[in-house]
Amino acid sequence: MSDAHDATDGRPAVYATAGLVEALLDLAREAEPEEATIALATTPAGEFVETLPPETPVFTHFYFPDAGRSLSAVFGMDLGTPAGQTQGRFVSHPQGRLALARTDDLHGIVFVAVPPWERGDVAVFSRDGIERSLDLVAAEPPIESLD
């Protein structure tokens, strides 16, 4: 999508798998006219990408927004997402702008999407509202197991 460094402030690019971005856009499309808010997790590039430094975080996974909803209602907290295991958040703005909003559930990195839900309709921001460049990785993350 863009260069490895954001031209405006020199911050490193945010990396995500192309498959993750497509899945998030599909979820936003299905949720419309409601907003979607989805927790995102990274995998170190060294586990599945040879072209990036091994320690580079790559957004690869999401947690379904409905997971743990009934437990959350009882206990008053999000029990569907493992604590401390999400480094980002995806939010959709069905009637909004491609920008970070005050009402967004902020993480260190926030992916924002707007209709018509195409790859060019996604932007990435730091918690401070500064847009970051997004580089898509054409690789599949390692399969997770309970072993």
PDB file of C-alpha atoms in Angstrom:
ATOM      1  CA  MET A   1       0.000   0.000   0.000  1.00  0.00           C
ATOM      2  CA  SER A   2       2.814   2.388   0.755  1.00  0.00           C
ATOM      3  CA  ASP A   3       6.504   2.729   1.477  1.00  0.00           C
ATOM      4  CA  ALA A   4       8.159   1.160   4.510  1.00  0.00           C
ATOM      5  CA  HIS A   5       8.279   4.523   6.297  1.00  0.00           C
ATOM      6  CA  ASP A   6       5.628   7.177   6.628  1.00  0.00           C
ATOM      7  CA  ALA A   7       6.819  10.261   4.764  1.00  0.00           C
ATOM      8  CA  THR A   8       5.251  12.640   7.306  1.00  0.00           C
ATOM      9  CA  ASP A   9       7.056  11.645  10.505  1.00  0.00           C
ATOM     10  CA  GLY A  10       9.537   8.841   9.800  1.00  0.00           C
ATOM     11  CA  ARG A  11       7.690   6.252  11.879  1.00  0.00           C
ATOM     12  CA  PRO A  12       8.031   2.673  10.650  1.00  0.00           C
ATOM     13  CA  ALA A  13       5.271   1.172   8.559  1.00  0.00           C
ATOM     14  CA  VAL A  14       2.572  -1.004  10.062  1.00  0.00           C
ATOM     15  CA  TYR A  15       2.545  -4.494   8.551  1.00  0.00           C
ATOM     16  CA  ALA A  16      -0.515  -6.710   8.128  1.00  0.00           C
ATOM     17  CA  THR A  17      -1.277  -9.784   6.093  1.00  0.00           C
ATOM     18  CA  ALA A  18      -3.384  -9.168   3.018  1.00  0.00           C
ATOM     19  CA  GLY A  19      -5.730 -11.926   4.194  1.00  0.00           C
ATOM     20  CA  LEU A  20      -6.356 -10.189   7.517  1.00  0.00           C
ATOM     21  CA  VAL A  21      -7.207  -6.886   5.827  1.00  0.00           C
ATOM     22  CA  GLU A  22      -9.613  -8.649   3.443  1.00  0.00           C
ATOM     23  CA  ALA A  23     -11.302 -10.466   6.351  1.00  0.00           C
ATOM     24  CA  LEU A  24     -11.687  -7.200   8.301  1.00  0.00           C
ATOM     25  CA  LEU A  25     -13.243  -5.476   5.293  1.00  0.00           C
ATOM     26  CA  ASP A  26     -15.674  -8.391   4.916  1.00  0.00           C
ATOM     27  CA  LEU A  27     -16.656  -8.110   8.590  1.00  0.00           C
ATOM     28  CA  ALA A  28     -17.189  -4.345   8.238  1.00  0.00           C
ATOM     29  CA  ARG A  29     -19.329  -4.907   5.134  1.00  0.00           C
ATOM     30  CA  GLU A  30     -21.448  -7.483   6.994  1.00  0.00           C
ATOM     31  CA  ALA A  31     -21.875  -5.218  10.038  1.00  0.00           C
ATOM     32  CA  GLU A  32     -23.024  -2.193   8.004  1.00  0.00           C
ATOM     33  CA  PRO A  33     -24.902   0.023   8.886  1.00  0.00           C
ATOM     34  CA  GLU A  34     -23.507  -0.714  12.372  1.00  0.00           C
ATOM     35  CA  GLU A  35     -19.877  -0.127  13.267  1.00  0.00           C
ATOM     36  CA  ALA A  36     -17.479  -3.030  13.744  1.00  0.00           C
ATOM     37  CA  THR A  37     -14.839  -2.989  16.487  1.00  0.00           C
ATOM     38  CA  ILE A  38     -12.401  -5.885  16.432  1.00  0.00           C
ATOM     39  CA  ALA A  39      -9.293  -6.676  18.493  1.00  0.00           C
ATOM     40  CA  LEU A  40      -6.159  -7.464  16.446  1.00  0.00           C
ATOM     41  CA  ALA A  41      -3.035  -9.437  17.303  1.00  0.00           C
ATOM     42  CA  THR A  42       0.437  -9.637  15.787  1.00  0.00           C
ATOM     43  CA  THR A  43       2.884 -12.396  14.997  1.00  0.00           C
ATOM     44  CA  PRO A  44       6.649 -11.781  14.746  1.00  0.00           C
ATOM     45  CA  ALA A  45       7.668 -11.731  11.070  1.00  0.00           C
ATOM     46  CA  GLY A  46      10.420 -14.259  11.754  1.00  0.00           C
ATOM     47  CA  GLU A  47       7.777 -16.953  12.192  1.00  0.00           C
ATOM     48  CA  PHE A  48       6.526 -16.718   8.598  1.00  0.00           C
ATOM     49  CA  VAL A  49       8.070 -13.892   6.497  1.00  0.00           C
ATOM     50  CA  GLU A  50      11.641 -13.942   5.194  1.00  0.00           C
ATOM     51  CA  THR A  51      11.700 -10.393   3.795  1.00  0.00           C
ATOM     52  CA  LEU A  52      11.283  -8.518   7.115  1.00  0.00           C
ATOM     53  CA  PRO A  53      13.474  -8.401  10.216  1.00  0.00           C
ATOM     54  CA  PRO A  54      12.418 -11.350  12.446  1.00  0.00           C
ATOM     55  CA  GLU A  55      11.211  -9.148  15.331  1.00  0.00           C
ATOM     56  CA  THR A  56       8.902  -7.028  13.128  1.00  0.00           C
ATOM     57  CA  PRO A  57       5.295  -7.312  14.356  1.00  0.00           C
ATOM     58  CA  VAL A  58       2.850  -8.236  11.601  1.00  0.00           C
ATOM     59  CA  PHE A  59      -0.896  -8.024  12.226  1.00  0.00           C
ATOM     60  CA  THR A  60      -2.154 -11.509  11.442  1.00  0.00           C
ATOM     61  CA  HIS A  61      -5.141 -12.401  13.628  1.00  0.00           C
ATOM     62  CA  PHE A  62      -8.356 -10.972  15.015  1.00  0.00           C
ATOM     63  CA  TYR A  63     -10.711 -11.936  17.792  1.00  0.00           C
ATOM     64  CA  PHE A  64     -14.369 -12.201  16.857  1.00  0.00           C
ATOM     65  CA  PRO A  65     -16.233  -9.297  18.435  1.00  0.00           C
ATOM     66  CA  ASP A  66     -19.007 -11.582  19.723  1.00  0.00           C
ATOM     67  CA  ALA A  67     -16.671 -14.033  21.469  1.00  0.00           C
ATOM     68  CA  GLY A  68     -17.292 -13.962  25.193  1.00  0.00           C
ATOM     69  CA  ARG A  69     -20.136 -11.432  24.961  1.00  0.00           C
ATOM     70  CA  SER A  70     -22.396 -13.301  27.400  1.00  0.00           C
ATOM     71  CA  LEU A  71     -19.549 -13.634  29.922  1.00  0.00           C
ATOM     72  CA  SER A  72     -18.734  -9.961  29.468  1.00  0.00           C
ATOM     73  CA  ALA A  73     -22.337  -9.045  30.242  1.00  0.00           C
ATOM     74  CA  VAL A  74     -22.169 -10.962  33.520  1.00  0.00           C
ATOM     75  CA  PHE A  75     -18.696  -9.900  34.668  1.00  0.00           C
ATOM     76  CA  GLY A  76     -18.571  -6.432  33.109  1.00  0.00           C
ATOM     77  CA  MET A  77     -15.303  -6.952  31.228  1.00  0.00           C
ATOM     78  CA  ASP A  78     -14.160  -8.376  27.906  1.00  0.00           C
ATOM     79  CA  LEU A  79     -13.460 -12.032  28.631  1.00  0.00           C
ATOM     80  CA  GLY A  80     -13.511 -13.089  24.959  1.00  0.00           C
ATOM     81  CA  THR A  81     -10.132 -11.543  24.174  1.00  0.00           C
ATOM     82  CA  PRO A  82      -6.979 -12.722  25.961  1.00  0.00           C
ATOM     83  CA  ALA A  83      -5.616  -9.945  28.182  1.00  0.00           C
ATOM     84  CA  GLY A  84      -2.525  -8.225  26.845  1.00  0.00           C
ATOM     85  CA  GLN A  85      -2.554 -10.176  23.597  1.00  0.00           C
ATOM     86  CA  THR A  86      -3.980  -7.566  21.263  1.00  0.00           C
ATOM     87  CA  GLN A  87      -1.723  -4.903  19.877  1.00  0.00           C
ATOM     88  CA  GLY A  88      -4.294  -3.199  17.695  1.00  0.00           C
ATOM     89  CA  ARG A  89      -7.920  -2.509  16.983  1.00  0.00           C
ATOM     90  CA  PHE A  90      -9.979  -2.376  13.793  1.00  0.00           C
ATOM     91  CA  VAL A  91     -12.933   0.008  13.629  1.00  0.00           C
ATOM     92  CA  SER A  92     -15.306   0.678  10.775  1.00  0.00           C
ATOM     93  CA  HIS A  93     -16.978   4.011  10.130  1.00  0.00           C
ATOM     94  CA  PRO A  94     -19.988   3.185   7.906  1.00  0.00           C
ATOM     95  CA  GLN A  95     -21.092   6.818   7.703  1.00  0.00           C
ATOM     96  CA  GLY A  96     -17.841   8.460   8.685  1.00  0.00           C
ATOM     97  CA  ARG A  97     -14.523   9.696   7.466  1.00  0.00           C
ATOM     98  CA  LEU A  98     -11.344   7.715   7.002  1.00  0.00           C
ATOM     99  CA  ALA A  99      -9.876   9.179  10.193  1.00  0.00           C
ATOM    100  CA  LEU A 100      -9.504   8.346  13.849  1.00  0.00           C
ATOM    101  CA  ALA A 101     -12.571   9.436  15.847  1.00  0.00           C
ATOM    102  CA  ARG A 102     -12.747  10.405  19.516  1.00  0.00           C
ATOM    103  CA  THR A 103     -15.237   7.610  20.087  1.00  0.00           C
ATOM    104  CA  ASP A 104     -12.959   4.876  18.697  1.00  0.00           C
ATOM    105  CA  ASP A 105     -11.713   2.232  21.121  1.00  0.00           C
ATOM    106  CA  LEU A 106      -8.034   3.121  20.986  1.00  0.00           C
ATOM    107  CA  HIS A 107      -5.055   0.787  21.000  1.00  0.00           C
ATOM    108  CA  GLY A 108      -1.461   1.536  20.070  1.00  0.00           C
ATOM    109  CA  ILE A 109      -2.427   0.960  16.436  1.00  0.00           C
ATOM    110  CA  VAL A 110      -5.928   1.489  15.043  1.00  0.00           C
ATOM    111  CA  PHE A 111      -7.070   0.344  11.598  1.00  0.00           C
ATOM    112  CA  VAL A 112      -9.997   2.412  10.279  1.00  0.00           C
ATOM    113  CA  ALA A 113     -12.146   1.507   7.251  1.00  0.00           C
ATOM    114  CA  VAL A 114     -15.001   3.165   5.384  1.00  0.00           C
ATOM    115  CA  PRO A 115     -17.323   2.103   2.545  1.00  0.00           C
ATOM    116  CA  PRO A 116     -17.159   0.746  -0.088  1.00  0.00           C
ATOM    117  CA  TRP A 117     -14.866  -1.541   1.947  1.00  0.00           C
ATOM    118  CA  GLU A 118     -12.019  -1.953  -0.551  1.00  0.00           C
ATOM    119  CA  ARG A 119      -8.289  -2.139   0.262  1.00  0.00           C
ATOM    120  CA  GLY A 120      -7.895   1.543  -0.513  1.00  0.00           C
ATOM    121  CA  ASP A 121     -10.565   2.337   2.100  1.00  0.00           C
ATOM    122  CA  VAL A 122      -8.345   1.358   5.050  1.00  0.00           C
ATOM    123  CA  ALA A 123      -6.004   3.655   6.961  1.00  0.00           C
ATOM    124  CA  VAL A 124      -3.843   2.983  10.013  1.00  0.00           C
ATOM    125  CA  PHE A 125      -3.274   5.402  12.878  1.00  0.00           C
ATOM    126  CA  SER A 126      -1.199   5.552  16.025  1.00  0.00           C
ATOM    127  CA  ARG A 127      -3.066   6.211  19.245  1.00  0.00           C
ATOM    128  CA  ASP A 128      -2.031   9.877  18.932  1.00  0.00           C
ATOM    129  CA  GLY A 129      -4.030  10.199  15.697  1.00  0.00           C
ATOM    130  CA  ILE A 130      -1.071  10.293  13.319  1.00  0.00           C
ATOM    131  CA  GLU A 131      -1.614   8.253  10.168  1.00  0.00           C
ATOM    132  CA  ARG A 132       0.911   5.481   9.539  1.00  0.00           C
ATOM    133  CA  SER A 133       1.734   3.764   6.289  1.00  0.00           C
ATOM    134  CA  LEU A 134       0.328   0.258   5.834  1.00  0.00           C
ATOM    135  CA  ASP A 135       2.321  -2.427   4.063  1.00  0.00           C
ATOM    136  CA  LEU A 136       0.486  -5.631   3.184  1.00  0.00           C
ATOM    137  CA  VAL A 137       2.356  -8.903   3.477  1.00  0.00           C
ATOM    138  CA  ALA A 138       1.471 -11.580   0.923  1.00  0.00           C
ATOM    139  CA  ALA A 139       2.102 -14.506   3.269  1.00  0.00           C
ATOM    140  CA  GLU A 140      -0.007 -16.740   5.450  1.00  0.00           C
ATOM    141  CA  PRO A 141       0.715 -16.654   9.190  1.00  0.00           C
ATOM    142  CA  PRO A 142       1.641 -19.921  10.897  1.00  0.00           C
ATOM    143  CA  ILE A 143      -1.281 -22.098  11.919  1.00  0.00           C
ATOM    144  CA  GLU A 144      -1.942 -21.909  15.638  1.00  0.00           C
ATOM    145  CA  SER A 145      -2.559 -25.032  17.675  1.00  0.00           C
ATOM    146  CA  LEU A 146      -3.123 -25.954  21.309  1.00  0.00           C
ATOM    147  CA  ASP A 147      -0.019 -28.177  21.448  1.00  0.00           C
TER     148      ASP A 147
END
